[in-house]
Tab-separated table of C-alpha atoms in Angstrom:
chain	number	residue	atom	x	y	z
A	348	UNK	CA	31.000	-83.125	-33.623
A	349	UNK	CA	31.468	-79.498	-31.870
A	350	UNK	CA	32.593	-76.700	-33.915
A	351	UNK	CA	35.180	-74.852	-31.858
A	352	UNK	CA	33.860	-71.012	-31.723
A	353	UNK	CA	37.464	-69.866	-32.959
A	354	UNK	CA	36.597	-71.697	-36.363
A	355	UNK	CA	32.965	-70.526	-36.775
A	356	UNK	CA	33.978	-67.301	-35.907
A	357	UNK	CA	36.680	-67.364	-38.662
A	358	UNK	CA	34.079	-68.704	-40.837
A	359	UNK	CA	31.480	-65.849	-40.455
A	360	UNK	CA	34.077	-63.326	-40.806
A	361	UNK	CA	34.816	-64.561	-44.120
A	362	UNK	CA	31.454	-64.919	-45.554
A	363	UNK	CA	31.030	-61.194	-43.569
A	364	UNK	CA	33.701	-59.570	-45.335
A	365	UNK	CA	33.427	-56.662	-48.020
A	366	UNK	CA	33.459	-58.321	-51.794
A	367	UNK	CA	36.204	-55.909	-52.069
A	368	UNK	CA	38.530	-57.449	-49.323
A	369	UNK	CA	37.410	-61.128	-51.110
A	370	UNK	CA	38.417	-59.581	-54.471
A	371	UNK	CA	41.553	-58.668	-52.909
A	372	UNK	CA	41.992	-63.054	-51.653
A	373	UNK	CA	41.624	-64.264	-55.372
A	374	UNK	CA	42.314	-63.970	-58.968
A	375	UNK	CA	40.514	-60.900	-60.736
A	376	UNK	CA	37.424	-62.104	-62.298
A	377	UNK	CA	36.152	-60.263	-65.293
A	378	UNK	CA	33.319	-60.595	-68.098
A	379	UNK	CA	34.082	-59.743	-71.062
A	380	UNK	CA	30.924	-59.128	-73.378
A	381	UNK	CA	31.503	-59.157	-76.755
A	382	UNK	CA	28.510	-56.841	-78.714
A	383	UNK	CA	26.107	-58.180	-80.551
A	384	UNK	CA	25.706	-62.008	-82.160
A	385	UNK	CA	23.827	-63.614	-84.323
A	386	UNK	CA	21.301	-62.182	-86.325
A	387	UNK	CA	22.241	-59.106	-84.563
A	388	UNK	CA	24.996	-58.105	-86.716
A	389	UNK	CA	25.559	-54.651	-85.485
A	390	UNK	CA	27.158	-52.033	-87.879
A	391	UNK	CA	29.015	-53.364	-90.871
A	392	UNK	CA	32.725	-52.439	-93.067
A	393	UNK	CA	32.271	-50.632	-96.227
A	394	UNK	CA	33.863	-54.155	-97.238
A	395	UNK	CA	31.316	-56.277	-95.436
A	396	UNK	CA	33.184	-57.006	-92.062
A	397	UNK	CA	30.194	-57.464	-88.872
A	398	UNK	CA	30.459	-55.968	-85.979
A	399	UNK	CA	29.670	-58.708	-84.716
A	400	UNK	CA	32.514	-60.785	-85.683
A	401	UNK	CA	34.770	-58.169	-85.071
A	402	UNK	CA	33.830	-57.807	-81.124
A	403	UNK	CA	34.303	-61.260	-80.478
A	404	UNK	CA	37.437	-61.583	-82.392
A	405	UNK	CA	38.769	-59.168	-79.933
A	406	UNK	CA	36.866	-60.013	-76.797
A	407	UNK	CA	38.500	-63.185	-77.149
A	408	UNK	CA	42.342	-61.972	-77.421
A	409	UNK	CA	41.536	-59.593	-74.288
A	410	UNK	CA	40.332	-62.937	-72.405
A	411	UNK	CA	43.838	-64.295	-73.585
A	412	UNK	CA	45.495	-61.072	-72.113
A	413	UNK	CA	43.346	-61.253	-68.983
A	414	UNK	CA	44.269	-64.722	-68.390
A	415	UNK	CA	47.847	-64.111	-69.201
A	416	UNK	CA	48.979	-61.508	-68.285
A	417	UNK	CA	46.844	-60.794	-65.261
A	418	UNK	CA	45.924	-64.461	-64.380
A	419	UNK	CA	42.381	-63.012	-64.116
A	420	UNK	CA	39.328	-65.488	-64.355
A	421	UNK	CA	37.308	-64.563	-67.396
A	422	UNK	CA	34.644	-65.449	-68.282
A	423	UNK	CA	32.271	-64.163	-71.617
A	424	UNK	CA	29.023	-63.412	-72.469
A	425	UNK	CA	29.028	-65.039	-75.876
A	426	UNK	CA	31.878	-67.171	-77.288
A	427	UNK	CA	30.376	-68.020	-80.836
A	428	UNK	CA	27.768	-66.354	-82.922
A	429	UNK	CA	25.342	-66.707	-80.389
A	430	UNK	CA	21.722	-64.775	-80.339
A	431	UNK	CA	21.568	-63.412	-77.075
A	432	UNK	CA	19.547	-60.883	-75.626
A	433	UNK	CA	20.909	-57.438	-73.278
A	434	UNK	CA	19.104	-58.583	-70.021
A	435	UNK	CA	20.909	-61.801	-70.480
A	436	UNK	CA	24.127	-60.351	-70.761
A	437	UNK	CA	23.445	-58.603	-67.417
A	438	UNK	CA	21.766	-61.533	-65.816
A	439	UNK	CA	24.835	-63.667	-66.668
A	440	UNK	CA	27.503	-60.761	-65.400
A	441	UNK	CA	25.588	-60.179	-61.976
A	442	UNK	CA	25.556	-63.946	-61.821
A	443	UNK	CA	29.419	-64.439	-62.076
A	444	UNK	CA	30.200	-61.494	-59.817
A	445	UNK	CA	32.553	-59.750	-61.464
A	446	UNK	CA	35.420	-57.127	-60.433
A	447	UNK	CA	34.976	-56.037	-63.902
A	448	UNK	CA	32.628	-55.826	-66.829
A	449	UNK	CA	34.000	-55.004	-70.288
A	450	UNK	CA	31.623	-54.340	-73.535
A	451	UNK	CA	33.500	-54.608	-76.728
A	452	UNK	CA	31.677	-52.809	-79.597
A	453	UNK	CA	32.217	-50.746	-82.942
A	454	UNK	CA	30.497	-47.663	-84.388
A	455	UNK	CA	29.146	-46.838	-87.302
A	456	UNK	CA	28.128	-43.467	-88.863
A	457	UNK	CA	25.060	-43.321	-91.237
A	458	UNK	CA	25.656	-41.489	-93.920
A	459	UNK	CA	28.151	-40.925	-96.716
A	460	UNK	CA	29.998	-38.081	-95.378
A	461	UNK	CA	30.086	-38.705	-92.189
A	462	UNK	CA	31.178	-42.756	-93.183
A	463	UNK	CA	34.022	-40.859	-95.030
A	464	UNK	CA	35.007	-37.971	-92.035
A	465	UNK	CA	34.387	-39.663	-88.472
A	466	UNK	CA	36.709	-42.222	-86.928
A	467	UNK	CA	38.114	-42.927	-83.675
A	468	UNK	CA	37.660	-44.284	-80.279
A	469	UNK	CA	35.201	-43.654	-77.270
A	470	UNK	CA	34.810	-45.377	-73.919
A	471	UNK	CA	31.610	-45.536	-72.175
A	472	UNK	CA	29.799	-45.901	-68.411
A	473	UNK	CA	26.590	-45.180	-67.647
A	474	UNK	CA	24.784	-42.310	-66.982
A	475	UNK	CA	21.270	-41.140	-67.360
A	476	UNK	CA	21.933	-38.071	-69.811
A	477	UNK	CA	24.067	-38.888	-73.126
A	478	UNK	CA	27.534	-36.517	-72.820
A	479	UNK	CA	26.129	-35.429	-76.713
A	480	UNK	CA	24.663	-36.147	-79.697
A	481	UNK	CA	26.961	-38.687	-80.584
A	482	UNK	CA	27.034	-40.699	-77.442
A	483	UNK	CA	23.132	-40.476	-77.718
A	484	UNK	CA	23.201	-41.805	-80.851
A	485	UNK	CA	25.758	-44.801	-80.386
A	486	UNK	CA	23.555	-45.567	-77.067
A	487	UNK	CA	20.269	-45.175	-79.319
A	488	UNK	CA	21.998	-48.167	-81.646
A	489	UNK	CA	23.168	-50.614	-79.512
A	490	UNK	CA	19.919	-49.895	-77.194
A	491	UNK	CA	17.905	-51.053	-80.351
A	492	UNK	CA	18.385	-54.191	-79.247
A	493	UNK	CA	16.602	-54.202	-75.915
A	494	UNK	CA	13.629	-56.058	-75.147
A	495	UNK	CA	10.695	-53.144	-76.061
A	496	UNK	CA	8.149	-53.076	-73.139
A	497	UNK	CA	11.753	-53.538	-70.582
A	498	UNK	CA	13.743	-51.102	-72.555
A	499	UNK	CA	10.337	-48.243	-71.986
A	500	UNK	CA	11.330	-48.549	-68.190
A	501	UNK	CA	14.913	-48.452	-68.484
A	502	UNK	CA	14.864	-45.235	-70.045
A	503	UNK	CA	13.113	-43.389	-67.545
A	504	UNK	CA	15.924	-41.095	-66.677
A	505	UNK	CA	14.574	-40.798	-62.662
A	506	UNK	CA	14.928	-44.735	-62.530
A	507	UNK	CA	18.134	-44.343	-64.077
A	508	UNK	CA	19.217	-41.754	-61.241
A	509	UNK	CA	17.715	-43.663	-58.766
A	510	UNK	CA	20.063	-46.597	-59.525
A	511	UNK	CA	23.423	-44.624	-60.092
A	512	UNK	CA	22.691	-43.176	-56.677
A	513	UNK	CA	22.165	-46.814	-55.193
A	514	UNK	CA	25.172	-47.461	-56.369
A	515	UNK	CA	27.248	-44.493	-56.216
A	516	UNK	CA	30.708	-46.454	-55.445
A	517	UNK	CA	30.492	-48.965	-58.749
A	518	UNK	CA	29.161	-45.743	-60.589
A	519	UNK	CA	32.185	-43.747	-59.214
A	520	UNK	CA	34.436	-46.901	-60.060
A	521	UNK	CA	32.992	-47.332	-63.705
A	522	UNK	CA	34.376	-43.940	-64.624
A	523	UNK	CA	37.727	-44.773	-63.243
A	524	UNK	CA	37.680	-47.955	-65.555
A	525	UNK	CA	37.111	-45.863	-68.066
A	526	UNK	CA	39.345	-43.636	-67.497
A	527	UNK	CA	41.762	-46.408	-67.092
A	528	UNK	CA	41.388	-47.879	-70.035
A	529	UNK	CA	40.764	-45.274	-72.504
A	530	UNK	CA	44.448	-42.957	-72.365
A	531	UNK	CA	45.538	-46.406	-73.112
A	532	UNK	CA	43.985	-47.328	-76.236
A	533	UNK	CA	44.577	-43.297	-77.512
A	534	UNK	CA	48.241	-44.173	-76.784
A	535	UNK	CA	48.747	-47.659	-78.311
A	536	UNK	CA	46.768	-47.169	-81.326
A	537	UNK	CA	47.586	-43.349	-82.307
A	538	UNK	CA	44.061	-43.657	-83.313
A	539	UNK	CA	41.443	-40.394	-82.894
A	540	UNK	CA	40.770	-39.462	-78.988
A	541	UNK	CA	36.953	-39.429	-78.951
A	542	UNK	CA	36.600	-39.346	-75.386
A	543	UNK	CA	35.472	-40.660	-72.112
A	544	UNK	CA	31.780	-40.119	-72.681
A	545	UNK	CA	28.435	-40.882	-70.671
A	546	UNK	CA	25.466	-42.685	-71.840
A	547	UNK	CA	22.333	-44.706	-71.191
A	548	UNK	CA	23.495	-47.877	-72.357
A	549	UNK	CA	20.774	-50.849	-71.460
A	550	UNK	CA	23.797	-53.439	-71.231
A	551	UNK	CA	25.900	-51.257	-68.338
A	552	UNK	CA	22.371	-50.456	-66.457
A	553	UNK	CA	22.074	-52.961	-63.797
A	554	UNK	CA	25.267	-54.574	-63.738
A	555	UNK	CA	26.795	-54.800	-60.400
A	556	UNK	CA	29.840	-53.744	-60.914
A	557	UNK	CA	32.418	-51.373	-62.451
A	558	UNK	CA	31.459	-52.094	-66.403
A	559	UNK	CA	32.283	-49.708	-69.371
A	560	UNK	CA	31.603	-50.024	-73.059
A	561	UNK	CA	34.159	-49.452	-75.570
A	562	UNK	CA	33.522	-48.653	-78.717
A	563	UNK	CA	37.245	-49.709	-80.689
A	564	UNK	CA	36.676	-47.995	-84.072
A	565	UNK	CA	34.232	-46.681	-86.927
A	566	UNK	CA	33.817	-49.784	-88.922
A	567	UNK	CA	31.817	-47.467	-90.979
A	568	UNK	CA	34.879	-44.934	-92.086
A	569	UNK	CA	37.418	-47.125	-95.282
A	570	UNK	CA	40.765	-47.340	-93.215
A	571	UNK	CA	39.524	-47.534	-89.696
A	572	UNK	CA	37.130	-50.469	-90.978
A	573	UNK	CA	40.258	-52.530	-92.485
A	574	UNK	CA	42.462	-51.634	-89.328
A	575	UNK	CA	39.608	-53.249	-87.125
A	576	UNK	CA	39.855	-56.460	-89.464
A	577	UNK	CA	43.871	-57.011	-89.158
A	578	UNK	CA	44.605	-59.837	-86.790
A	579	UNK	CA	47.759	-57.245	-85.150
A	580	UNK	CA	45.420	-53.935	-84.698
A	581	UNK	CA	43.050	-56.432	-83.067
A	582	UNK	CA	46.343	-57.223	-80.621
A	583	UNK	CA	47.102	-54.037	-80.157
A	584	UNK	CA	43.430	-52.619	-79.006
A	585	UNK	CA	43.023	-56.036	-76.538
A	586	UNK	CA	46.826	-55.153	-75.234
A	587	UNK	CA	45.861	-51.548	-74.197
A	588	UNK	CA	42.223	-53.018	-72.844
A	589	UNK	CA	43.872	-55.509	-70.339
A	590	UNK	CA	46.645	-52.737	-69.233
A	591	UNK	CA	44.080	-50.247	-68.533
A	592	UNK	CA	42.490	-52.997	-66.861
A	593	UNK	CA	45.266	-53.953	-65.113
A	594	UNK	CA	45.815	-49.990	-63.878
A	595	UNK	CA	42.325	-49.941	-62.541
A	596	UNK	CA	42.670	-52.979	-60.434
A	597	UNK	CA	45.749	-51.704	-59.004
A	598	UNK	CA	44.330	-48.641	-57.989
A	599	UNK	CA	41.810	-50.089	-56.141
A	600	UNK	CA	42.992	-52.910	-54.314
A	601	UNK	CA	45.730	-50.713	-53.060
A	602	UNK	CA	42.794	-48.722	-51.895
A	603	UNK	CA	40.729	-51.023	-51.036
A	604	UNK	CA	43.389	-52.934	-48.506
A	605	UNK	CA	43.189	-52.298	-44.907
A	606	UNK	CA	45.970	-50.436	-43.495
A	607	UNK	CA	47.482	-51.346	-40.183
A	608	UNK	CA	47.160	-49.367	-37.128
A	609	UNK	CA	49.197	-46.397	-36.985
A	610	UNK	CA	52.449	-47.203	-35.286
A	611	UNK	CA	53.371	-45.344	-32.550
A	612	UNK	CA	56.590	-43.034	-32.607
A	613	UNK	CA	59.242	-43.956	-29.787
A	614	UNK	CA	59.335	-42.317	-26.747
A	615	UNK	CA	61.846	-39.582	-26.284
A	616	UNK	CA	64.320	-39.872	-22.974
């Protein structure tokens, strides 16, 4: 049978074409990675509640959003109390190709005081240098995790350079996500305005694609703990998620889509 060259050629120009202008073709896809799992409990309520169980509580009402509201494909790193390790989290994400990645974690605070004082809410991307002490430290917690002899190279802040300047447009389009999302949560909660910070986080390091971590809350601090625990706070925070989402996707198909060729003014008699 002879393939007509019109058809192959159609062909190769869509397995040629940018992922951007495929994105563009099909539903969004995100992965949604709730933190933590298993015996990895992550920080823990004054009353007991797990971060764990918390993060996937809400990862999965932003996958109902997503699906809903967006009619995004999601798909997620963990949907049980599953032990699973950062590089597979990555390895899964790069696997599915992703528009977007999306880290749902909480904070904690170590000691009494500070248990009592600190609450609020902070989005993450990566970068080699912590924005301050506190994003160093929340990096420092959930990087606890990482594999140890994997982790030693990960943190070499020249690699870490090296990759963000591979991969300066998903870099560039991480902080827009977070951006994005962030104003949103600040709005719909009323909760504290952390900020947009920077950090070495081993889970947003070699993703291929725009991917933030949000930390939702102090489960550490009395009320913010119980707020992170009540079935309609949980709705609110996966709400403003998926708009913020929904914001950054706009932006960038719009400028991601090819315009058409100028079109040329009539002639004048």
């Amino acid at each position: 049978m002879t393939v007509r060259p019109l058809v192959l050629a159609l062909s190769l120009a869509s397995l040629l074409a940018p992922v951007s202008s495929r994105a563009a073709e099909r539903p969004a896809r995100v992965v949604v990675d709730p933190g933590h799992g298993g015996i990895k409990e992550g920080a823990t309520s004054p009353k007991g509640v797990r971060e764990k169980d918390i993060a996937l509580q809400i990862a999965r009402r932003v996958r109902a959003h997503l699906e809903k509201d967006l009619g995004a494909q999601v798909l997620m790193t963990r949907d049980e109390d599953l032990d699973l390790d950062l590089p597979a989290r990555v390895d899964f994400s790069n696997k599915q190709r992703p528009d977007v990645f999306l880290s749902i974690h909480c904070n904690a605070m170590p000691t009494k005081r500070t248990r009592a004082r600190v609450q609020g809410l902070e989005t993450y991307f990566l970068s080699a240098n912590a924005s301050n002490a506190t994003a160093r430290a929340a990096a420092d917690r959930e990087n606890a995790e990482a594999p140890a002899t994997r982790q030693a190279r990960r943190d070499s802040t020249l690699a870490l350079i090296l990759q963000d300047l591979e991969r300066t447009e998903t870099h560039q389009d991480s902080s827009r996500l977070a951006y994005a999302i962030h104003p949103k949560l600040v709005s719909a909660t009323g909760g504290s305005d952390r900020g947009v910070l920077q950090a070495p986080f081993y889970v947003l390091n070699g993703v291929e694609a725009p991917a933030v971590l949000i930390e939702v809350g102090y489960l550490s601090h009395p009320e913010e703990g119980r707020r992170l625990g009540n079935a309609d706070y949980q709705e609110t925070l996966a709400t403003a998620i998926v708009d913020g989402v929904r914001a950054f996707l706009s932006d960038v198909r719009k400028r991601d889509t090819p315009r058409g060729p100028p079109v040329a003014s009539p002639a004048t008699p």
